[in-house]
CSV table of C-alpha atoms and ligand atoms in Angstrom, one decimal:
chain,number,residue,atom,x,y,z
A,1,UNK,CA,98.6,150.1,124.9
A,2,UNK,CA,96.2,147.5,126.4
A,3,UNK,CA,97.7,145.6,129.3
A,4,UNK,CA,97.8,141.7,129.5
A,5,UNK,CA,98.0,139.6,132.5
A,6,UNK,CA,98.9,135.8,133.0
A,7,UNK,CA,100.1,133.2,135.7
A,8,UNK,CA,101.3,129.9,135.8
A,9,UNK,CA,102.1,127.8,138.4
A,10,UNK,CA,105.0,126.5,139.8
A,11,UNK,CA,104.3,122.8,139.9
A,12,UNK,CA,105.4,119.8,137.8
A,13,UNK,CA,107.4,120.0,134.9
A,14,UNK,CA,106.1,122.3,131.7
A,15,UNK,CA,105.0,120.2,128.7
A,16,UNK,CA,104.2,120.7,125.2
A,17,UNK,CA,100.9,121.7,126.0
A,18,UNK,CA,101.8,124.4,128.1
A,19,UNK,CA,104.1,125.4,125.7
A,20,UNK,CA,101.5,125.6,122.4
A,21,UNK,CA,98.4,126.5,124.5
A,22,UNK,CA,99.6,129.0,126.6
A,23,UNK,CA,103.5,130.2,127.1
A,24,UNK,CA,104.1,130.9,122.9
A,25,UNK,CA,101.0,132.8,123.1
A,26,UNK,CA,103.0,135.3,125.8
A,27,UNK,CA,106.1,135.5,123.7
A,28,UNK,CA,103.9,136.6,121.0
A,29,UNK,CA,102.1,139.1,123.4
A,30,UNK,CA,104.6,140.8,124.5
A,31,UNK,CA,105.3,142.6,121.2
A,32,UNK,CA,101.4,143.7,120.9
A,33,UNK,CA,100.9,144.7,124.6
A,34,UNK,CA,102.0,146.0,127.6
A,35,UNK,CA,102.4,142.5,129.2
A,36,UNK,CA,103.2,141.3,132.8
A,37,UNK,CA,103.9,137.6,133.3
A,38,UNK,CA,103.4,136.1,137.3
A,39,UNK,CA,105.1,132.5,138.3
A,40,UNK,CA,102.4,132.0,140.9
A,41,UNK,CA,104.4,130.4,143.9
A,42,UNK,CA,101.6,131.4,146.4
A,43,UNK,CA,98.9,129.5,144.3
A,44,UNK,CA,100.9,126.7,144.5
A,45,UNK,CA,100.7,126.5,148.4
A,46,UNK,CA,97.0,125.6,148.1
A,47,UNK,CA,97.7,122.0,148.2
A,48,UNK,CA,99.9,119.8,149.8
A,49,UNK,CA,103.8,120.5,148.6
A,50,UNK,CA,107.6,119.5,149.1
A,51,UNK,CA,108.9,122.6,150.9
A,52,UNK,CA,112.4,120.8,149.4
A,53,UNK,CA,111.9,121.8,146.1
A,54,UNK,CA,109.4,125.0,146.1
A,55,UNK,CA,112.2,127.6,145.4
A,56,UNK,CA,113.9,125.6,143.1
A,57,UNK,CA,110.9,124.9,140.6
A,58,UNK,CA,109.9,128.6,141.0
A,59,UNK,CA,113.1,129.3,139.5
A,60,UNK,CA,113.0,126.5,136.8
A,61,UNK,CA,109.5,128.0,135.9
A,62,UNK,CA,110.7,131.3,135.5
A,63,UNK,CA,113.9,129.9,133.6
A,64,UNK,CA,111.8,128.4,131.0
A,65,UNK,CA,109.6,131.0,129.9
A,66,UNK,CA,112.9,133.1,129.6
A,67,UNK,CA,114.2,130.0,127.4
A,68,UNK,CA,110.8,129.9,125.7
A,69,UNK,CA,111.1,133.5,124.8
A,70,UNK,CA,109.5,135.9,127.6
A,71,UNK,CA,111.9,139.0,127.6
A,72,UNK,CA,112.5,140.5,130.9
A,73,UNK,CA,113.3,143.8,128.2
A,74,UNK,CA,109.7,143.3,126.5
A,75,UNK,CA,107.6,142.5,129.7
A,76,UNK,CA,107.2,142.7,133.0
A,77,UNK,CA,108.5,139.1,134.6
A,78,UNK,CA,108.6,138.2,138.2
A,79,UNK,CA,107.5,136.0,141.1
A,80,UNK,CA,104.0,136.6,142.6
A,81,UNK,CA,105.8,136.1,146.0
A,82,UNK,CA,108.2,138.9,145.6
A,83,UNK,CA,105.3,141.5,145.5
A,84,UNK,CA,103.4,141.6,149.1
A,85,UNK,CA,100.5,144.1,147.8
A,86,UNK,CA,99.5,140.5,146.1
A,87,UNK,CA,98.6,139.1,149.2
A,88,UNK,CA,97.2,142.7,150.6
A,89,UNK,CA,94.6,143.2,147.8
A,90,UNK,CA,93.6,139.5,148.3
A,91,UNK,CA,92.8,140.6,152.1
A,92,UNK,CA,90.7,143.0,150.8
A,93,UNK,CA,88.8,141.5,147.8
A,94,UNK,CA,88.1,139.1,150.6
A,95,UNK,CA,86.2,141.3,152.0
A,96,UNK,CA,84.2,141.5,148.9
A,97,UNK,CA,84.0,138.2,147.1
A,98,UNK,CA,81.2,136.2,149.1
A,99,UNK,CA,81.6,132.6,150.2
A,100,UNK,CA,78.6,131.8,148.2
A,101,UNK,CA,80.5,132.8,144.8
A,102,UNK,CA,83.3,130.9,146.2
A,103,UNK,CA,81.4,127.6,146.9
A,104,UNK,CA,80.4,127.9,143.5
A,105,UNK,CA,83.7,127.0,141.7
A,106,UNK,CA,84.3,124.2,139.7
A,107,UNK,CA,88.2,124.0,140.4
A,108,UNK,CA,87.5,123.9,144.2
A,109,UNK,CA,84.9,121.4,144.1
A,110,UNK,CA,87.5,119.0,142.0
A,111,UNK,CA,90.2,119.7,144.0
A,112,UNK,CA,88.3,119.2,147.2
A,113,UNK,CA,86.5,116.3,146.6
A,114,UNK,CA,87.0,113.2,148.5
A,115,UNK,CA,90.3,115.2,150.3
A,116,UNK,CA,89.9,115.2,154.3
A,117,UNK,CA,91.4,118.2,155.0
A,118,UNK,CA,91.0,121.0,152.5
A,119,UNK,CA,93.3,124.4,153.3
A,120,UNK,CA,91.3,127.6,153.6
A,121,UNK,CA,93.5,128.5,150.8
A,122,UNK,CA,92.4,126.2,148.2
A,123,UNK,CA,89.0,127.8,149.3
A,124,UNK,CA,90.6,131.4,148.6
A,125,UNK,CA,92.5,130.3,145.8
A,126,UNK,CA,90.2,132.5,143.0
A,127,UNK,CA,90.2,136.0,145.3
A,128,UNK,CA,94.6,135.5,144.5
A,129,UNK,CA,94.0,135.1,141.5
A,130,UNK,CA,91.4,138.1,141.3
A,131,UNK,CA,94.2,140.3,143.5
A,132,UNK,CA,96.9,139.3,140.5
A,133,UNK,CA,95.0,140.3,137.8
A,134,UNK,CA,93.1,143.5,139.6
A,135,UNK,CA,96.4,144.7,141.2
A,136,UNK,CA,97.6,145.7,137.6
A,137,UNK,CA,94.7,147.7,135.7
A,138,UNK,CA,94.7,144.6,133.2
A,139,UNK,CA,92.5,144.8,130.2
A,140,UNK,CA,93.1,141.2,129.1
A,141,UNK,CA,93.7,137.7,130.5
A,142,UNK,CA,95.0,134.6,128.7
A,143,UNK,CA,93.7,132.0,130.0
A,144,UNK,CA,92.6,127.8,129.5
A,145,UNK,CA,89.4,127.3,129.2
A,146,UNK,CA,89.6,125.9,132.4
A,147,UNK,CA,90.2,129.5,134.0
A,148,UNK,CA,87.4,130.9,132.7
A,149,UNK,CA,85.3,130.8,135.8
A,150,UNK,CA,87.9,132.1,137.9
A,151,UNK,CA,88.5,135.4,135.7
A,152,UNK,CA,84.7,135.9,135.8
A,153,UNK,CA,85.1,136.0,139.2
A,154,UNK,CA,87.6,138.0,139.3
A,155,UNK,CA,85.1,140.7,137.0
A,156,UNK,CA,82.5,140.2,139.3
A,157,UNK,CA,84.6,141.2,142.2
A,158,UNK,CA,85.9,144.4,140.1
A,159,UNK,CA,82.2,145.7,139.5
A,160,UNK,CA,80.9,145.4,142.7
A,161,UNK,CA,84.3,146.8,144.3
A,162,UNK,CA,83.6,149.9,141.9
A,163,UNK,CA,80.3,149.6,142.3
A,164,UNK,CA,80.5,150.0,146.6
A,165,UNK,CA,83.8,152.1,146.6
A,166,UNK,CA,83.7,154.3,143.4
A,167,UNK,CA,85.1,153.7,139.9
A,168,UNK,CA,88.5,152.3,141.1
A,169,UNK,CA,89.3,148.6,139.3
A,170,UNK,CA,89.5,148.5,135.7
A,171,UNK,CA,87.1,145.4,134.7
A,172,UNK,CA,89.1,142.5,133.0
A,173,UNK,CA,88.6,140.0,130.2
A,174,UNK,CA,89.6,137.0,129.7
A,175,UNK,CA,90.8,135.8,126.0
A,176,UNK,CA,91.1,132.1,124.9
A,177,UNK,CA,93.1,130.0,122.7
A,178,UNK,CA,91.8,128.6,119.6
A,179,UNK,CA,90.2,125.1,120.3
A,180,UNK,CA,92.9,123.7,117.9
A,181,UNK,CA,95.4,124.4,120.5
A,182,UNK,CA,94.7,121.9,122.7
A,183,UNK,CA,97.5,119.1,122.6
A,184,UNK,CA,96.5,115.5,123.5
A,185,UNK,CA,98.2,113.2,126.1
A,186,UNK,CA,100.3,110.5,124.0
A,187,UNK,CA,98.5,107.4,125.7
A,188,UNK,CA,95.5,108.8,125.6
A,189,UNK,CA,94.9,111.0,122.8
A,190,UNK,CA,91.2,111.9,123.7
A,191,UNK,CA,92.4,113.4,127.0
A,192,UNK,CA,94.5,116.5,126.9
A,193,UNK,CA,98.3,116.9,127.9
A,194,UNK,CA,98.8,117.3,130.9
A,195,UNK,CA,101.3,117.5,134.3
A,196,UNK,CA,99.0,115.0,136.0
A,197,UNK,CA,99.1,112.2,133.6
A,198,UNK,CA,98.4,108.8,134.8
A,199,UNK,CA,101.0,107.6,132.6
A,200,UNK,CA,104.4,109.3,132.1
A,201,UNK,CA,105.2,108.5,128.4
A,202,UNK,CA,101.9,110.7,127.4
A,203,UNK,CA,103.5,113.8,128.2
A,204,UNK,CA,106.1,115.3,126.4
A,205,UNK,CA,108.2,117.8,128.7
A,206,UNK,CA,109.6,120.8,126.6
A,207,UNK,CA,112.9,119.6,128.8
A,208,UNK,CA,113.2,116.2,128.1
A,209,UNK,CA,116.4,114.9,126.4
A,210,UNK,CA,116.1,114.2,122.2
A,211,UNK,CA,116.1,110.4,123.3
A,212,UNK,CA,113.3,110.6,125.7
A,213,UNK,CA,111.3,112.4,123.1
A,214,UNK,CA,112.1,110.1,120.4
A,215,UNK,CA,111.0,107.1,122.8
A,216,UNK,CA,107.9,108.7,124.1
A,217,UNK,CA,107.0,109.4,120.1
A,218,UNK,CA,107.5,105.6,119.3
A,219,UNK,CA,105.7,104.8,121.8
A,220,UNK,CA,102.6,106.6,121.3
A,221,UNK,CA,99.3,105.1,120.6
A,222,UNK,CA,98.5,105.0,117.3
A,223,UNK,CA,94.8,104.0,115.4
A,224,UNK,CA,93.8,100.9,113.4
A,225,UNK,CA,94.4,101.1,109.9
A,226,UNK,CA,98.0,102.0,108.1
A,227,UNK,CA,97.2,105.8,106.5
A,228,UNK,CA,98.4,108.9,107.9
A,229,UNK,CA,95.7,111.3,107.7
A,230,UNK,CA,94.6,114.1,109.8
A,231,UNK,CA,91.0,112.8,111.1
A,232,UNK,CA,90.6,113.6,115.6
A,233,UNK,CA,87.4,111.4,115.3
A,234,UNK,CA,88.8,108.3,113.7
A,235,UNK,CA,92.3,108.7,114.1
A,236,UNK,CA,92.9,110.7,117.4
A,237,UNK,CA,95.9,109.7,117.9
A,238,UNK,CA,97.8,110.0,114.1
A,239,UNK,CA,95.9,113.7,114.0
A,240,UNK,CA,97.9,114.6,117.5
A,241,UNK,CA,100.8,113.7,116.4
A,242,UNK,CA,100.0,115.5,112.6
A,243,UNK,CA,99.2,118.5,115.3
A,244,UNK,CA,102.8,118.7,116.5
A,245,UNK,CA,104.3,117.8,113.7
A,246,UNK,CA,102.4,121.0,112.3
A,247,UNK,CA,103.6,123.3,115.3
A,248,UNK,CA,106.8,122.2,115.5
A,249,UNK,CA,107.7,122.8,111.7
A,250,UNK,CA,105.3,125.8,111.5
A,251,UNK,CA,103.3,124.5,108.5
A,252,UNK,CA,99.5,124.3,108.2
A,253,UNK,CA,97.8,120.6,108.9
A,254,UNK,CA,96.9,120.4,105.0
A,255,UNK,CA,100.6,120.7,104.2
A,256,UNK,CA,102.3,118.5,107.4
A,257,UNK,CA,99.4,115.6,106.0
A,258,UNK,CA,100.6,115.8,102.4
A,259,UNK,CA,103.9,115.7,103.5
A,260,UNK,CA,103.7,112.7,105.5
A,261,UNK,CA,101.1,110.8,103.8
A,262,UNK,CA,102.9,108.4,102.1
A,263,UNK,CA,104.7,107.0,104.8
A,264,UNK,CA,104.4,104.2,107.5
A,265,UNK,CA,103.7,104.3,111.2
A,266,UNK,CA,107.0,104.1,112.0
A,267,UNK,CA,108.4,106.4,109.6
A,268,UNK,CA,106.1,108.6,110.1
A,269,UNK,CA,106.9,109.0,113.9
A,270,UNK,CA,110.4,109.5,113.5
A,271,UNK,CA,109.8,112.2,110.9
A,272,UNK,CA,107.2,113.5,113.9
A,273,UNK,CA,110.1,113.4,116.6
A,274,UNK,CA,112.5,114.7,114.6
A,275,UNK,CA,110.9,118.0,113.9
A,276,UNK,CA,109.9,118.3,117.8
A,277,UNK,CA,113.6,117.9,118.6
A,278,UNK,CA,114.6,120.7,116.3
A,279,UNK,CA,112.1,122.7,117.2
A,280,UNK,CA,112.5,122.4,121.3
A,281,UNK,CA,116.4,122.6,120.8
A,282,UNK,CA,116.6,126.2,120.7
A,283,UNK,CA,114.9,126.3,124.1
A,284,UNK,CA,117.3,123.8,126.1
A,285,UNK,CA,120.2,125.2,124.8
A,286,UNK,CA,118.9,128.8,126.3
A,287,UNK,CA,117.7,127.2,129.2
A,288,UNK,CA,120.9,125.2,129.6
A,289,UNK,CA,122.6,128.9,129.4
A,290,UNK,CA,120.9,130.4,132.3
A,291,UNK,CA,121.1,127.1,134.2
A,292,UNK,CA,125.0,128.4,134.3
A,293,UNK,CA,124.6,132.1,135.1
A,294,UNK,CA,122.4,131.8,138.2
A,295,UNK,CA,122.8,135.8,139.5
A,296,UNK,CA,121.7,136.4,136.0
A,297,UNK,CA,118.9,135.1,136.7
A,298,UNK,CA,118.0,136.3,140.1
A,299,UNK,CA,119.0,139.8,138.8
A,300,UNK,CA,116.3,139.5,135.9
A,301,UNK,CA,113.7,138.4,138.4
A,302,UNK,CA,114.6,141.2,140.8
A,303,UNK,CA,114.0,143.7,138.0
A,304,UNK,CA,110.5,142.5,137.4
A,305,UNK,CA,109.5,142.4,141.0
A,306,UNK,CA,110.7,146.0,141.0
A,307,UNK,CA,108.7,146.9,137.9
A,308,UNK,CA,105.9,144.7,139.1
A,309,UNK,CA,105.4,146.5,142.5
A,310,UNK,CA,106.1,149.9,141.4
A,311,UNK,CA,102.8,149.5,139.1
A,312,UNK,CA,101.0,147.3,142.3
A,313,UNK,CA,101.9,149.9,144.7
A,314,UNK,CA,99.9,152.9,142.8
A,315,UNK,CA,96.9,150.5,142.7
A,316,UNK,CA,96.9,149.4,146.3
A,317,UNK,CA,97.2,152.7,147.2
A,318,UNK,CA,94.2,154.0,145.0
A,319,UNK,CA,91.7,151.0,146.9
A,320,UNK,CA,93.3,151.8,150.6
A,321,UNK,CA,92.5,155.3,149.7
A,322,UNK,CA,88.9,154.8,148.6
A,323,UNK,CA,88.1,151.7,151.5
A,324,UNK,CA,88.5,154.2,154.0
A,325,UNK,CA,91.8,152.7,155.5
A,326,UNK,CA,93.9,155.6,157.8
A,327,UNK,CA,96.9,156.5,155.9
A,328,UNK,CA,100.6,155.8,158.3
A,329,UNK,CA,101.9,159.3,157.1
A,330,UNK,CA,99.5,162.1,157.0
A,331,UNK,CA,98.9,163.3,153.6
B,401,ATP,P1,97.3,120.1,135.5
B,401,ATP,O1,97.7,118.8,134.9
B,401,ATP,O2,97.7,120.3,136.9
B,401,ATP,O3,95.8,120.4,135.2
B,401,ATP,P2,98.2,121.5,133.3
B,401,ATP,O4,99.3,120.7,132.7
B,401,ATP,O5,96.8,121.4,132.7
B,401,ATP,O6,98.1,121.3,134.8
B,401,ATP,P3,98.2,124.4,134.0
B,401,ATP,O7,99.3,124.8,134.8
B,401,ATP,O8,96.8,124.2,134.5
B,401,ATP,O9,98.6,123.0,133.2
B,401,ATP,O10,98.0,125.3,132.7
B,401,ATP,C1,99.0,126.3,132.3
B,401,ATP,C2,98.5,126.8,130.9
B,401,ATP,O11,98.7,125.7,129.9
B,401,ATP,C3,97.0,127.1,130.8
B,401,ATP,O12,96.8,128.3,130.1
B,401,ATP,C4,96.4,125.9,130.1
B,401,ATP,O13,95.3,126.2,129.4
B,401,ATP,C5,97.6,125.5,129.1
B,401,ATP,N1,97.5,124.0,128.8
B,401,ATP,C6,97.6,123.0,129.7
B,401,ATP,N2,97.5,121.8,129.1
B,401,ATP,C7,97.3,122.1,127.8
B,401,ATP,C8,97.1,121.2,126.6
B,401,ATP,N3,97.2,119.9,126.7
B,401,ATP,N4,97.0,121.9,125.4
B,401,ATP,C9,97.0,123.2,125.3
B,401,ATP,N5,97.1,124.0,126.4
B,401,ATP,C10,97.3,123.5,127.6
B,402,LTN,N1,94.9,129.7,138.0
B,402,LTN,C1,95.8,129.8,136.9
B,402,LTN,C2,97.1,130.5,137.2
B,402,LTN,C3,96.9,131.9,137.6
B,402,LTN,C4,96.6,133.0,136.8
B,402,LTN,C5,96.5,134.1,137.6
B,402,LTN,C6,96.2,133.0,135.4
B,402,LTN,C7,97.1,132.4,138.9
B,402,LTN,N2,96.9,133.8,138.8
B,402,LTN,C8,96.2,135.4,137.1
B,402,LTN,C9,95.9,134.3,134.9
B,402,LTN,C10,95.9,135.4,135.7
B,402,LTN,C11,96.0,128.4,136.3
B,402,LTN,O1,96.0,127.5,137.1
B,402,LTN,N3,96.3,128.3,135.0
């Protein structure tokens, strides 16, 4: 079975676009592949952080995609914290991956701009990334488009690894989402969803209580004119919501727009809200569940770090072998 292999980090609160775009693409996964799911805790060192609440939104992270689906019975699920060869193999592909490369990334250039002090981290975020994905003989990563420099990277790093050392790193690939996928931020419906909103009310958290999604969904901007219709040039704004509307009952955008097209504005977003808040309500109550069984939780987690190091251990083993590192016991 081909392996899959995705993170996600630990920082801000999931939304729906998380949720459409990325995590119910896992769920699905994990029945067609052999797949392994990372809550990237490291990653989220790179920049400035609350020490406070690191743990605790590690554990929120990993709770949702649980609530979301993820089966710690069907895939591998575990902090990338838990499992040191991460931060070993990154040591290494260091040692490969070239500062040029690095200097070339988009994410570090936005990230960095205009900051006066940048952690050597940020710098080395992409050779983590590489170590995840490489440590794991993954075939296939599911990615945003905005990843897609960093898993070339991360292939680039593979092939000349193999290429100095001997076949050793199977080569990954990264897959994408359809376009359609992409969710749009409530205030601003040409900009995507997203934790880092300027304004609160765009973003609708897969958390937040049936009121707050109700008043975020009134509140959304809407387009001149009166019709409901599905049109993301002219009516950005009525064809997001049409989007969700679509998701969360599972229908196809023809059938949510002939559904809906009689009706007014307001109407018309209540019908929209109502079908996200049954469709997110299986999630909090399962969330809201493991909320109350804490050691439940942390038992789940142990059991993928177990099962996550046990397949990192074999590959760390196979590049100290063939990067000429002595060996503690003699063979
Ligand atoms: P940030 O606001 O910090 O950029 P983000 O909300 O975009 O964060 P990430 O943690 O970068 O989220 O992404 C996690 C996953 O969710 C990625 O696979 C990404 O492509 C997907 N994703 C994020 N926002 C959206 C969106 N609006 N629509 C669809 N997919 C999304
Ligand atoms: N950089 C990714 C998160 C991430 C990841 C990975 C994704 C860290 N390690 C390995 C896929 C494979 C992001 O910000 N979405």
């Amino acid at each position: 079975m081909r392996r899959v292999f995705s993170g996600i980090q630990p920082s801000g609160e999931m939304h729906l676009g998380n949720y459409l775009g990325a995590v119910r693409r896992w769920v699905a996964d994990q029945e067609r592949y052999d797949a392994i799911y990372c809550v990237v805790d490291l990653h989220a060192m790179t920049v400035p952080y609350d020490v406070a609440e690191l743990a605790g939104r590690t554990r929120e992270l990993a709770m949702l995609l649980m609530a979301a689906g993820l089966d710690p019975q069907r895939c591998v699920l575990f902090v990338q914290s838990h499992v040191p060869a991460h931060t070993e193999l990154t040591w290494i592909l260091n040692c490969v991956a070239t500062v040029g490369e690095l200097r070339r990334m988009t994410q570090f250039k936005e990230k960095s701009h205009g900051q006066e002090s940048v952690s050597a981290g940020l710098f080395d975020y992409p050779v983590l990334m590489a170590a995840d994905i490489l440590l794991y003989d993954t075939n296939e990563v599911p990615v945003g488009e905005d990843q897609r420099q960093h898993v070339e990277l991360a292939r680039d790093v593979a092939i000349r690894f193999n290429h100095r050392y001997g076949e050793t790193l199977v080569v990954p690939e990264a897959t994408f989402p359809p376009v359609a996928a992409r969710v749009k931020d409530l205030q601003d419906p040409r900009a995507k969803m997203s934790k880092s909103s300027e304004s609160p009310h765009g973003t609708l958290n897969v958390l937040d209580p049936p009121e707050v999604l109700t008043k975020k969904i009134r509140s959304a901007v809407t387009d001149s004119g009166t019709e409901v219709r599905h049109d993301p040039e002219e009516k950005p704004g009525i064809s997001n919501l049409l989007d969700l509307y679509a998701a969360a009952t599972g229908t196809g955008i023809e059938k949510a727009e002939a559904e809906l097209a009689g009706s007014g504005y307001g109407d018309f977003k209540r019908r929209v809200a109502d079908a996200l808040v049954e469709f997110l309500r299986p999630l909090r109550e399962r969330y809201a569940e493991l909320a109350g069984d804490p050691s439940e939780v942390s038992r789940q987690l142990e059991l993928g770090a177990v099962k996550a190091e046990t397949i990192a251990t074999a590959v760390l083993d196979r590049v100290r072998r063939v990067t000429g590192l002595l060996p503690r016991h003699p063979a």
